[in-house]
Every structure is written in C-alpha cells, then in structure tokens.
Amino acid sequence: MIGAGAAGMMCAATAGQRGRSVLLIEHYERVGEKIRISGGGRCNFTNAGAGPANYLSRNPDFCRSALARYGPRDFVALVERHGIRWHEKKLGQLFCDQSAVDVIRMLRAECDRGRVAWRQPCPVDGVTRSGERFEVATPQGAVRASSLVVATGGLTVPAIGATPFGYRLAGQFGLSVVPTRPALVPLAFAPDALARYGDLSGVSVDVAISCGGARFRENLLVTHRGLSGPAILQVSSYWDGREPLAIDLLPDVDARDWLAEHAHSDARLDTLLAQRLPKRFARQWCATHGVARPMRELGEAGLGRIAADLACWRVLPSGTLGYAKAEVTAGGVDTRALSSRTMAVRDVPGLYFIGEVVDVTGWLGGYNFQWAWSSGHAAGEAA
Ligand SMILES: Cc1cc2nc3c(=O)[nH]c(=O)nc-3n(C[C@H](O)[C@H](O)[C@H](O)COP(=O)(O)OP(=O)(O)OC[C@H]3O[C@@H](n4cnc5c(N)ncnc54)[C@H](O)[C@@H]3O)c2cc1C
C-alpha cells in the first residue's frame, strides 16, 4: 500500500484485520499530515448527511456503493470505540472536541490491530508488474505483493507530502486521468475588483452563491487577494474559470419588495443596506455601483435595477489561488476503470486506487474524509 494518509491507513487497518499481510509505504516524515492540519486542528472527520449528491465526479454515482457500505455512522462508531469525543458544528459537520491528532492515533492503533508493517519515511522509486505480482522499488529494497493499493492523495499542499505519483502510476497502467484542478480553493479578484473591494479584507457576508448549477448558502469572506470563506470554497469546485459567480447579497428577503418599502425615504441606500450587510461592504458596494444616494432619488426603475444587482451580484474571478491554498484536488483517476464496490482496476488484477487520487471530490464539511474512509474500507475488504 502506498500513502499513509486518511484513505491509506483506513485501508491498511481493514485489510490487516482481515488477516492480510500489509506493508504501508509513506515517503513523508509524518503520517496523516493532512488529518493533523484539517478542520483548524480539530479534523472535520465526516458529515452526518454525506451522500452521493455531495460529491463531484464524471460519474456521480460511483461513490454510492462505498458510502453505503461504510458511511458516516460507521466512522462515528469507530471514533467512539476509541473514546474520542466529538461535536457537530453546523450542517452535519462532525469535529473532534480535542484534536485531530486523536484521529491519527486511532488509525495507527487500528493498523497495529491489523499488524500493519511500515516503511516510513521511504520514497517509491517505481512500480513494475511481473506475472501476477507487483514489484515496488524503494531505496530500502524491493517489495513484492499480489495487491497494490495506491492512496497517494491529490496535489494540494505539496509542502506536506503531496505528489503526482498516483496519477503517473495510473497512466503507467493505461488508465485515464480526468484533468486535475484545485478545488475548495479561494478565488482571486480581477485587478479592477481588487482595487474596489481589496480594502474590505476581513469582511464577511452571509450570501447565497450560485455557479455551474450548484447553489450554496454560506459566508463569503473578502480577502486582500479576492474572495474566500465557505461559500466561495464550495462554489470554487464548480467554477469553470469563465462563468461569473452569481451572488445573492440579500438571501433572506425579496430585494425588490424590501427596497420598494423604503422607496420614498430620505435615507441613503448604503445606510439602508447596512441594516442587512456589513457597513463597510454596503458603502463600497453602493459607491462602486454609483448608487450611494438617498432612496427617493433612485426612482422606481433605478431601484428595480439595484434590486436585481443585489440579488445577483456577478463577479468574475481572475483565477484560483492554486494547489498551495486548495483543500482538495478535483479530477483524478477516471472511475470508469474502477470497480465501485472494491476500487479495483478492472483490467489490472490486484491494483486499487482509493481516496483523493480518484475522480471523486467532496464538498467542504467532512465529505472528503468520508470518501477517504469509505473508499479505503471498500478496498481494504477486497485487496
Ligand atoms: C488544509 C486542509 C484542511 C482540510 N480539512 C478537511 C476537513 O476538515 N474535512 C475533510 O473532509 N477534508 C479536509 N481536507 C481534505 C482531506 O484532507 C483530504 O481529502 C484527505 O486527506 C484525502 O485523503 P487521502 O488519503 O486520499 O490523501 P492524503 O491524506 O493526502 O494522503 C496521501 C498520503 O500519500 C503520501 N504520498 C504522496 N505521494 C507519495 C509517494 N510518491 N510515495 C509515498 N507516499 C506518498 C502523502 O505524503 C500522504 O501521506 C483538508 C485538506 C487540507 C489541505
């Protein structure tokens, strides 16, 4: 097994506890590093409502079987068996009470129960197949095995061990890889928007945001480079690089009716908007749109236009902040080559791909770890 992250450790423990002889190879000096830094150090380890609708993939049904056979409840049961206390933050997101390190310790203990052997830190020089077996070359000697599970994750945060190894190995065995891109990632303002809104860095707005057929109701955060916060991270996974984001700044009201109620008021629009939006944001938005004027001067047609702009503020980012700032990599090993039940490559007996390296990408909120547990468990039952 290559890669001792979330999926690799789950898979190794599952296979080992079935009595399989498992060797886990990890090139980085620490295991489960992404678990350690996740969820602000508390690891949002699953989402109670995780289901196929929360994942992006060229085959949206691919994740169904693995999630059904090892779902959030199974992982919560495991966490509880290890005495790890947890809480729900919001929207079904489950976090450790204490520390993400508890999850790493738990996975290591589960690996120990399965008598998993480790080679770590240990790079992999290459993989070859002869007959029914794989040979994995490492500086500490070659390893031969009848099954090889690839759990090397995606390309995000290369500083803590991410490599394109899994995608290259897929190519070596003739599998196609859906083009990868950073997902759950902050977006950059184009220079004109940066000049107008960059000073609002730190301001957070509760919005409904739509893009690529998806809609999320979450907070948007203005940063010194562009937009971030849960609303933007979620929608970034659906952004194609060309379509403007459609942001409803007043998701709780009908903007047209609300403005009409105040149509004859002497109050300025930015003052009125500050009842529902952060003051600095309201002021800047009105100045940019040239409407920081008393309501009664804006006229019926003007208010109609403003209401439409507030309900659908269109922002075209200039790009993403890339893999260094992304939480996950979208795209990956094409699921058409894999069994959805076992994660095995259909045409290469004994070869498996699990976790983030596969073209299955979860929303923000514990869904990506759940995919790592579910796919790792599925392969661990079969490999
Ligand atoms: C900052 C941050 C916060 C996150 N927070 C959350 C969260 O709270 N909830 C959530 O659900 N998801 C979260 N994620 C996403 C989640 O961490 C990943 O989706 C998940 O870790 C994927 O698991 P994996 O096992 O497939 O890959 P990884 O956990 O990335 O593990 C891959 C392992 O393979 C090793 N490896 C890579 N190349 C090689 C090689 N050539 N040889 C040997 N070993 C190799 C790596 O060092 C690593 O240990 C977060 C991600 C980031 C970056």
Short mmCIF file of C-alpha atoms and ligand atoms in Angstrom, two decimals:
data_model
loop_
_atom_site.label_atom_id
_atom_site.label_comp_id
_atom_site.label_asym_id
_atom_site.label_seq_id
_atom_site.Cartn_x
_atom_site.Cartn_y
_atom_site.Cartn_z
CA MET A 1 0.00 0.00 0.00
CA ILE A 2 1.44 3.42 -0.94
CA GLY A 3 0.47 6.56 1.02
CA ALA A 4 -0.25 6.70 4.76
CA GLY A 5 -2.93 9.38 4.71
CA ALA A 6 -6.57 9.03 5.63
CA ALA A 7 -7.52 6.50 2.94
CA GLY A 8 -4.29 4.50 3.12
CA MET A 9 -4.42 4.00 6.89
CA MET A 10 -8.10 3.05 6.82
CA CYS A 11 -7.45 0.56 4.03
CA ALA A 12 -4.34 -0.91 5.70
CA ALA A 13 -6.16 -1.39 9.02
CA THR A 14 -9.17 -3.01 7.33
CA ALA A 15 -7.06 -5.39 5.21
CA GLY A 16 -4.73 -6.19 8.11
CA GLN A 17 -7.62 -7.00 10.43
CA ARG A 18 -8.88 -9.46 7.77
CA GLY A 19 -5.59 -11.27 8.18
CA ARG A 20 -3.85 -9.87 5.11
CA SER A 21 -0.16 -9.13 5.41
CA VAL A 22 0.08 -5.38 4.80
CA LEU A 23 3.06 -3.07 4.27
CA LEU A 24 2.31 0.65 4.24
CA ILE A 25 4.89 2.82 2.46
CA GLU A 26 4.91 6.58 3.14
CA HIS A 27 7.56 8.94 1.81
CA TYR A 28 6.89 11.88 4.16
CA GLU A 29 8.41 12.06 7.63
CA ARG A 30 4.99 12.06 9.36
CA VAL A 31 1.80 10.09 8.62
CA GLY A 32 -1.67 11.54 8.29
CA GLU A 33 -0.34 15.07 7.97
CA LYS A 34 -3.48 16.37 6.26
CA ILE A 35 -5.58 14.97 9.06
CA ARG A 36 -3.41 16.86 11.54
CA ILE A 37 -3.92 20.23 9.83
CA SER A 38 -7.57 19.67 8.97
CA GLY A 39 -10.56 21.45 10.42
CA GLY A 40 -8.41 24.08 12.14
CA GLY A 41 -6.61 21.27 14.08
CA ARG A 42 -9.88 19.57 15.12
CA CYS A 43 -10.48 17.50 11.95
CA ASN A 44 -13.95 17.70 10.46
CA PHE A 45 -13.79 13.92 10.12
CA THR A 46 -17.15 13.28 8.46
CA ASN A 47 -20.51 14.76 7.63
CA ALA A 48 -23.56 13.10 9.13
CA GLY A 49 -25.50 13.65 5.90
CA ALA A 50 -22.84 12.51 3.42
CA GLY A 51 -24.37 11.04 0.25
CA PRO A 52 -23.61 10.92 -3.48
CA ALA A 53 -25.17 14.38 -4.03
CA ASN A 54 -22.30 15.91 -2.04
CA TYR A 55 -19.60 14.75 -4.44
CA LEU A 56 -18.35 15.86 -7.87
CA SER A 57 -17.19 13.25 -10.34
CA ARG A 58 -17.60 12.47 -14.02
CA ASN A 59 -19.62 9.54 -12.70
CA PRO A 60 -21.66 10.99 -9.83
CA ASP A 61 -22.96 7.51 -8.91
CA PHE A 62 -19.52 5.97 -8.47
CA CYS A 63 -19.24 6.82 -4.77
CA ARG A 64 -22.68 5.40 -3.90
CA SER A 65 -21.70 1.82 -3.15
CA ALA A 66 -18.68 2.57 -0.93
CA LEU A 67 -20.57 5.26 1.01
CA ALA A 68 -23.49 2.91 1.54
CA ARG A 69 -21.28 0.12 2.86
CA TYR A 70 -19.12 2.27 5.14
CA GLY A 71 -20.80 5.57 5.92
CA PRO A 72 -20.59 8.37 8.49
CA ARG A 73 -22.26 6.25 11.19
CA ASP A 74 -19.63 3.54 10.84
CA PHE A 75 -16.83 6.06 11.25
CA VAL A 76 -18.54 7.72 14.21
CA ALA A 77 -18.85 4.29 15.83
CA LEU A 78 -15.11 3.75 15.33
CA VAL A 79 -14.29 7.16 16.81
CA GLU A 80 -16.48 6.39 19.81
CA ARG A 81 -14.90 2.96 20.33
CA HIS A 82 -11.62 4.86 20.73
CA GLY A 83 -13.16 7.23 23.27
CA ILE A 84 -12.72 10.28 21.03
CA ARG A 85 -15.26 12.95 21.93
CA TRP A 86 -16.81 14.86 19.09
CA HIS A 87 -19.40 17.52 18.35
CA GLU A 88 -21.46 18.75 15.43
CA LYS A 89 -20.52 22.27 14.44
CA LYS A 90 -23.15 23.03 11.77
CA LEU A 91 -24.73 21.44 8.71
CA GLY A 92 -23.87 17.90 9.87
CA GLN A 93 -20.13 18.66 10.17
CA LEU A 94 -18.57 16.48 12.89
CA PHE A 95 -15.35 17.60 14.59
CA CYS A 96 -13.11 16.22 17.36
CA ASP A 97 -13.61 18.02 20.68
CA GLN A 98 -9.89 17.93 21.39
CA SER A 99 -7.51 17.44 18.50
CA ALA A 100 -7.16 15.97 15.02
CA VAL A 101 -4.17 14.05 16.36
CA ASP A 102 -6.69 11.78 18.15
CA VAL A 103 -7.86 10.56 14.72
CA ILE A 104 -4.29 9.84 13.61
CA ARG A 105 -3.63 7.93 16.84
CA MET A 106 -6.83 5.98 16.34
CA LEU A 107 -5.88 4.99 12.78
CA ARG A 108 -2.40 3.94 13.91
CA ALA A 109 -3.93 1.83 16.68
CA GLU A 110 -6.28 0.21 14.16
CA CYS A 111 -3.27 -0.51 11.91
CA ASP A 112 -1.48 -2.05 14.90
CA ARG A 113 -4.52 -4.30 15.50
CA GLY A 114 -4.13 -5.44 11.90
CA ARG A 115 -0.35 -5.96 12.35
CA VAL A 116 0.37 -3.50 9.55
CA ALA A 117 4.10 -3.08 8.83
CA TRP A 118 5.50 0.35 7.94
CA ARG A 119 8.22 1.73 5.71
CA GLN A 120 8.43 5.40 6.53
CA PRO A 121 9.89 7.74 5.53
CA CYS A 122 10.57 5.84 2.35
CA PRO A 123 10.18 7.06 -1.22
CA VAL A 124 8.99 4.80 -4.02
CA ASP A 125 11.33 4.65 -6.98
CA GLY A 126 8.98 2.81 -9.31
CA VAL A 127 6.43 0.05 -9.72
CA THR A 128 6.57 -2.84 -12.19
CA ARG A 129 4.35 -5.81 -12.74
CA SER A 130 5.63 -9.27 -13.48
CA GLY A 131 3.13 -12.06 -13.85
CA GLU A 132 0.51 -11.77 -11.12
CA ARG A 133 2.67 -9.69 -8.80
CA PHE A 134 3.71 -6.06 -8.39
CA GLU A 135 7.25 -5.06 -7.54
CA VAL A 136 7.66 -1.75 -5.72
CA ALA A 137 11.23 -0.44 -5.83
CA THR A 138 12.37 1.59 -2.81
CA PRO A 139 15.82 2.65 -1.55
CA GLN A 140 15.24 0.17 1.31
CA GLY A 141 14.82 -2.72 -1.13
CA ALA A 142 12.11 -4.03 -3.41
CA VAL A 143 8.73 -5.22 -2.17
CA ARG A 144 6.68 -7.88 -4.00
CA ALA A 145 2.94 -8.14 -3.50
CA SER A 146 -0.14 -9.60 -5.14
CA SER A 147 -2.16 -6.45 -4.37
CA LEU A 148 -1.08 -2.83 -4.65
CA VAL A 149 -3.27 -0.06 -3.24
CA VAL A 150 -2.47 3.49 -4.33
CA ALA A 151 -3.54 6.06 -1.71
CA THR A 152 -1.20 8.92 -2.54
CA GLY A 153 -3.86 11.67 -2.44
CA GLY A 154 -4.07 14.80 -4.56
CA LEU A 155 -1.81 17.73 -5.35
CA THR A 156 -2.81 20.16 -2.61
CA VAL A 157 -0.29 21.49 -0.10
CA PRO A 158 2.84 19.95 -1.69
CA ALA A 159 4.85 21.24 1.31
CA ILE A 160 3.49 18.34 3.40
CA GLY A 161 4.00 15.44 1.04
CA ALA A 162 1.59 15.74 -1.90
CA THR A 163 2.95 14.34 -5.18
CA PRO A 164 1.51 13.44 -8.60
CA PHE A 165 2.71 9.86 -8.07
CA GLY A 166 -0.77 8.29 -8.17
CA TYR A 167 -1.75 9.98 -11.42
CA ARG A 168 1.52 8.92 -13.06
CA LEU A 169 1.11 5.35 -11.91
CA ALA A 170 -2.43 5.33 -13.30
CA GLY A 171 -1.01 6.48 -16.64
CA GLN A 172 1.68 3.79 -16.50
CA PHE A 173 -1.03 1.13 -16.24
CA GLY A 174 -3.07 2.63 -19.08
CA LEU A 175 -5.76 4.34 -17.00
CA SER A 176 -7.03 7.77 -17.97
CA VAL A 177 -6.93 10.63 -15.53
CA VAL A 178 -9.66 13.29 -15.53
CA PRO A 179 -7.74 16.61 -15.69
CA THR A 180 -6.95 17.80 -12.19
CA ARG A 181 -7.63 21.27 -10.79
CA PRO A 182 -7.57 22.92 -7.37
CA ALA A 183 -10.96 22.75 -5.61
CA LEU A 184 -12.32 24.11 -2.33
CA VAL A 185 -9.98 26.98 -3.06
CA PRO A 186 -10.07 30.78 -2.58
CA LEU A 187 -10.61 32.82 -5.74
CA ALA A 188 -8.64 35.86 -6.87
CA PHE A 189 -10.22 39.20 -7.77
CA ALA A 190 -9.52 40.62 -11.21
CA PRO A 191 -7.45 43.85 -10.85
CA ASP A 192 -10.47 46.19 -11.13
CA ALA A 193 -12.42 44.32 -8.43
CA LEU A 194 -9.29 44.15 -6.26
CA ALA A 195 -8.95 47.94 -6.50
CA ARG A 196 -12.59 48.37 -5.41
CA TYR A 197 -13.01 45.67 -2.80
CA GLY A 198 -9.49 44.71 -1.69
CA ASP A 199 -9.64 47.19 1.22
CA LEU A 200 -12.54 45.24 2.69
CA SER A 201 -10.23 42.37 3.61
CA GLY A 202 -11.68 40.53 6.63
CA VAL A 203 -15.31 41.48 5.96
CA SER A 204 -17.68 38.50 5.97
CA VAL A 205 -21.11 38.47 4.31
CA ASP A 206 -23.86 35.85 4.57
CA VAL A 207 -24.81 35.10 0.95
CA ALA A 208 -26.37 32.56 -1.37
CA ILE A 209 -23.97 31.85 -4.20
CA SER A 210 -24.55 30.04 -7.48
CA CYS A 211 -22.25 28.73 -10.18
CA GLY A 212 -22.17 25.77 -12.54
CA GLY A 213 -25.61 24.61 -11.45
CA ALA A 214 -24.72 24.50 -7.73
CA ARG A 215 -26.03 26.84 -5.03
CA PHE A 216 -24.70 27.28 -1.51
CA ARG A 217 -25.92 29.37 1.42
CA GLU A 218 -22.83 30.22 3.47
CA ASN A 219 -20.49 33.06 4.43
CA LEU A 220 -18.31 34.85 1.91
CA LEU A 221 -15.07 36.41 3.15
CA VAL A 222 -13.29 39.27 1.38
CA THR A 223 -9.51 38.83 1.49
CA HIS A 224 -6.63 41.02 0.41
CA ARG A 225 -6.39 38.94 -2.80
CA GLY A 226 -10.00 38.11 -3.56
CA LEU A 227 -12.78 36.01 -2.09
CA SER A 228 -12.74 33.13 0.33
CA GLY A 229 -14.91 31.70 3.13
CA PRO A 230 -17.12 28.61 2.97
CA ALA A 231 -19.44 29.98 0.25
CA ILE A 232 -16.54 30.62 -2.12
CA LEU A 233 -14.68 27.38 -1.31
CA GLN A 234 -17.83 25.37 -2.04
CA VAL A 235 -18.60 27.09 -5.30
CA SER A 236 -14.96 27.09 -6.45
CA SER A 237 -15.27 23.35 -7.09
CA TYR A 238 -17.96 24.11 -9.69
CA TRP A 239 -16.29 27.17 -11.25
CA ASP A 240 -15.09 26.61 -14.82
CA GLY A 241 -12.79 29.64 -14.94
CA ARG A 242 -15.09 31.57 -17.29
CA GLU A 243 -18.56 31.87 -15.81
CA PRO A 244 -19.13 34.76 -13.38
CA LEU A 245 -20.30 33.81 -9.88
CA ALA A 246 -23.86 34.92 -9.10
CA ILE A 247 -24.04 36.19 -5.53
CA ASP A 248 -27.33 36.94 -3.76
CA LEU A 249 -26.37 39.52 -1.15
CA LEU A 250 -29.83 39.53 0.45
CA PRO A 251 -30.78 35.85 0.53
CA ASP A 252 -33.39 36.29 3.27
CA VAL A 253 -35.53 38.94 1.57
CA ASP A 254 -37.05 39.79 -1.76
CA ALA A 255 -34.74 42.71 -2.59
CA ARG A 256 -37.31 44.38 -4.85
CA ASP A 257 -40.07 44.39 -2.18
CA TRP A 258 -37.70 45.46 0.56
CA LEU A 259 -36.32 48.41 -1.43
CA ALA A 260 -39.85 49.37 -2.55
CA GLU A 261 -40.89 49.68 1.11
CA HIS A 262 -38.26 52.40 1.50
CA ALA A 263 -38.59 53.98 -1.96
CA HIS A 264 -39.63 57.41 -0.64
CA SER A 265 -37.22 57.52 2.27
CA ASP A 266 -34.58 60.23 2.74
CA ALA A 267 -32.16 57.56 3.94
CA ARG A 268 -29.26 56.72 1.65
CA LEU A 269 -29.20 53.29 0.05
CA ASP A 270 -25.87 52.40 1.73
CA THR A 271 -27.30 53.30 5.15
CA LEU A 272 -30.35 51.15 4.48
CA LEU A 273 -28.26 48.25 3.19
CA ALA A 274 -26.11 48.44 6.33
CA GLN A 275 -29.14 47.04 8.19
CA ARG A 276 -28.57 43.75 6.36
CA LEU A 277 -24.93 43.87 5.20
CA PRO A 278 -21.68 44.85 6.94
CA LYS A 279 -21.47 48.63 6.86
CA ARG A 280 -18.13 48.84 5.05
CA PHE A 281 -19.27 46.40 2.44
CA ALA A 282 -22.60 48.22 1.89
CA ARG A 283 -20.79 51.53 1.47
CA GLN A 284 -18.24 50.17 -1.00
CA TRP A 285 -20.79 48.19 -3.00
CA CYS A 286 -23.00 51.28 -3.38
CA ALA A 287 -20.04 53.51 -4.30
CA THR A 288 -18.90 51.00 -6.94
CA HIS A 289 -22.40 50.79 -8.40
CA GLY A 290 -22.80 54.61 -8.28
CA VAL A 291 -25.90 54.37 -6.08
CA ALA A 292 -24.77 55.80 -2.71
CA ARG A 293 -27.66 58.27 -2.80
CA PRO A 294 -30.93 58.95 -0.93
CA MET A 295 -33.53 56.30 -1.74
CA ARG A 296 -36.09 58.77 -3.08
CA GLU A 297 -33.61 59.94 -5.75
CA LEU A 298 -33.12 56.46 -7.17
CA GLY A 299 -36.55 56.14 -8.82
CA GLU A 300 -38.63 53.03 -9.46
CA ALA A 301 -36.58 51.81 -12.45
CA GLY A 302 -33.32 52.51 -10.61
CA LEU A 303 -34.46 50.57 -7.56
CA GLY A 304 -35.51 47.68 -9.81
CA ARG A 305 -32.01 47.54 -11.29
CA ILE A 306 -30.40 47.79 -7.87
CA ALA A 307 -32.63 45.00 -6.52
CA ALA A 308 -31.60 42.80 -9.45
CA ASP A 309 -27.90 43.59 -8.81
CA LEU A 310 -28.24 42.83 -5.10
CA ALA A 311 -29.97 39.52 -5.80
CA CYS A 312 -27.41 38.63 -8.45
CA TRP A 313 -24.08 40.42 -7.94
CA ARG A 314 -21.97 39.00 -10.72
CA VAL A 315 -18.26 38.61 -10.02
CA LEU A 316 -15.80 37.07 -12.46
CA PRO A 317 -12.66 35.97 -10.56
CA SER A 318 -9.34 36.10 -12.41
CA GLY A 319 -8.38 32.61 -11.19
CA THR A 320 -7.92 30.44 -8.12
CA LEU A 321 -5.14 30.65 -5.55
CA GLY A 322 -3.92 27.25 -6.76
CA TYR A 323 -2.92 23.96 -5.16
CA ALA A 324 -0.94 25.64 -2.40
CA LYS A 325 -4.18 27.08 -0.94
CA ALA A 326 -6.70 24.47 -2.07
CA GLU A 327 -8.18 21.87 0.29
CA VAL A 328 -8.59 19.22 -2.38
CA THR A 329 -7.78 18.26 -5.96
CA ALA A 330 -10.74 17.76 -8.27
CA GLY A 331 -10.42 15.28 -11.13
CA GLY A 332 -8.11 12.29 -10.84
CA VAL A 333 -8.10 8.62 -11.77
CA ASP A 334 -11.07 8.04 -14.07
CA THR A 335 -13.66 5.96 -12.24
CA ARG A 336 -14.66 4.14 -15.45
CA ALA A 337 -11.61 1.92 -14.98
CA LEU A 338 -12.50 1.05 -11.37
CA SER A 339 -14.99 -1.21 -9.63
CA SER A 340 -17.23 0.99 -7.46
CA ARG A 341 -17.54 -1.89 -5.00
CA THR A 342 -13.86 -2.58 -4.40
CA MET A 343 -11.91 0.30 -6.05
CA ALA A 344 -10.01 -2.34 -8.03
CA VAL A 345 -8.78 -1.56 -11.53
CA ARG A 346 -10.87 -3.91 -13.66
CA ASP A 347 -8.16 -4.59 -16.24
CA VAL A 348 -5.19 -4.87 -13.86
CA PRO A 349 -5.98 -7.51 -11.23
CA GLY A 350 -4.63 -6.59 -7.81
CA LEU A 351 -4.31 -2.83 -8.44
CA TYR A 352 -6.52 -0.42 -6.44
CA PHE A 353 -6.89 3.38 -6.24
CA ILE A 354 -8.57 4.99 -3.22
CA GLY A 355 -9.14 8.42 -1.65
CA GLU A 356 -8.49 11.77 -3.22
CA VAL A 357 -6.38 10.43 -6.12
CA VAL A 358 -9.66 9.12 -7.60
CA ASP A 359 -12.01 11.42 -9.52
CA VAL A 360 -14.37 11.87 -6.57
CA THR A 361 -14.34 15.26 -4.84
CA GLY A 362 -16.46 16.14 -1.83
CA TRP A 363 -17.97 19.39 -0.73
CA LEU A 364 -16.49 21.31 2.17
CA GLY A 365 -17.66 19.92 5.51
CA GLY A 366 -16.20 16.48 6.22
CA TYR A 367 -17.21 14.88 2.93
CA ASN A 368 -13.64 14.37 1.68
CA PHE A 369 -12.54 12.45 4.73
CA GLN A 370 -15.69 10.36 4.49
CA TRP A 371 -14.73 9.45 0.93
CA ALA A 372 -11.24 8.51 2.16
CA TRP A 373 -12.75 6.24 4.88
CA SER A 374 -15.39 4.71 2.57
CA SER A 375 -13.11 4.03 -0.39
CA GLY A 376 -10.29 2.87 1.93
CA HIS A 377 -12.63 0.47 3.67
CA ALA A 378 -14.01 -0.85 0.36
CA ALA A 379 -10.52 -1.66 -0.93
CA GLY A 380 -9.40 -2.99 2.45
CA GLU A 381 -12.22 -5.55 2.34
CA ALA A 382 -11.13 -6.74 -1.09
CA ALA A 383 -7.38 -6.31 -1.51
C1 LIG B 1 -5.71 22.44 4.96
C2 LIG B 1 -6.65 21.29 4.68
C3 LIG B 1 -7.73 21.06 5.53
C4 LIG B 1 -8.62 20.03 5.26
N1 LIG B 1 -9.66 19.84 6.11
C5 LIG B 1 -10.55 18.84 5.86
C6 LIG B 1 -11.61 18.58 6.77
O1 LIG B 1 -11.69 19.18 7.86
N2 LIG B 1 -12.51 17.62 6.43
C7 LIG B 1 -12.41 16.88 5.26
O2 LIG B 1 -13.25 16.02 5.00
N3 LIG B 1 -11.38 17.08 4.42
C8 LIG B 1 -10.45 18.02 4.70
N4 LIG B 1 -9.39 18.22 3.84
C9 LIG B 1 -9.25 17.28 2.69
C10 LIG B 1 -8.66 15.95 3.19
O3 LIG B 1 -7.51 16.23 3.97
C11 LIG B 1 -8.28 15.05 2.02
O4 LIG B 1 -9.35 14.92 1.12
C12 LIG B 1 -7.88 13.67 2.55
O5 LIG B 1 -6.75 13.79 3.38
C13 LIG B 1 -7.56 12.74 1.38
O6 LIG B 1 -7.09 11.53 1.91
P1 LIG B 1 -6.07 10.62 1.08
O7 LIG B 1 -5.66 9.54 2.00
O8 LIG B 1 -6.64 10.28 -0.23
O9 LIG B 1 -4.84 11.59 0.80
P2 LIG B 1 -3.82 12.22 1.85
O10 LIG B 1 -4.46 12.33 3.18
O11 LIG B 1 -3.30 13.43 1.19
O12 LIG B 1 -2.66 11.12 1.97
C14 LIG B 1 -1.81 10.82 0.90
C15 LIG B 1 -0.53 10.30 1.50
O13 LIG B 1 0.29 9.79 0.46
C16 LIG B 1 1.62 10.24 0.67
N5 LIG B 1 2.31 10.22 -0.61
C17 LIG B 1 2.14 11.05 -1.66
N6 LIG B 1 2.98 10.71 -2.65
C18 LIG B 1 3.69 9.64 -2.21
C19 LIG B 1 4.72 8.85 -2.80
N7 LIG B 1 5.17 9.11 -4.03
N8 LIG B 1 5.23 7.82 -2.08
C20 LIG B 1 4.80 7.55 -0.83
N9 LIG B 1 3.82 8.29 -0.21
C21 LIG B 1 3.27 9.31 -0.91
C22 LIG B 1 1.45 11.62 1.26
O14 LIG B 1 2.60 12.05 1.93
C23 LIG B 1 0.26 11.40 2.19
O15 LIG B 1 0.67 10.95 3.46
C24 LIG B 1 -8.46 19.21 4.11
C25 LIG B 1 -7.36 19.42 3.28
C26 LIG B 1 -6.46 20.44 3.57
C27 LIG B 1 -5.29 20.64 2.64
#
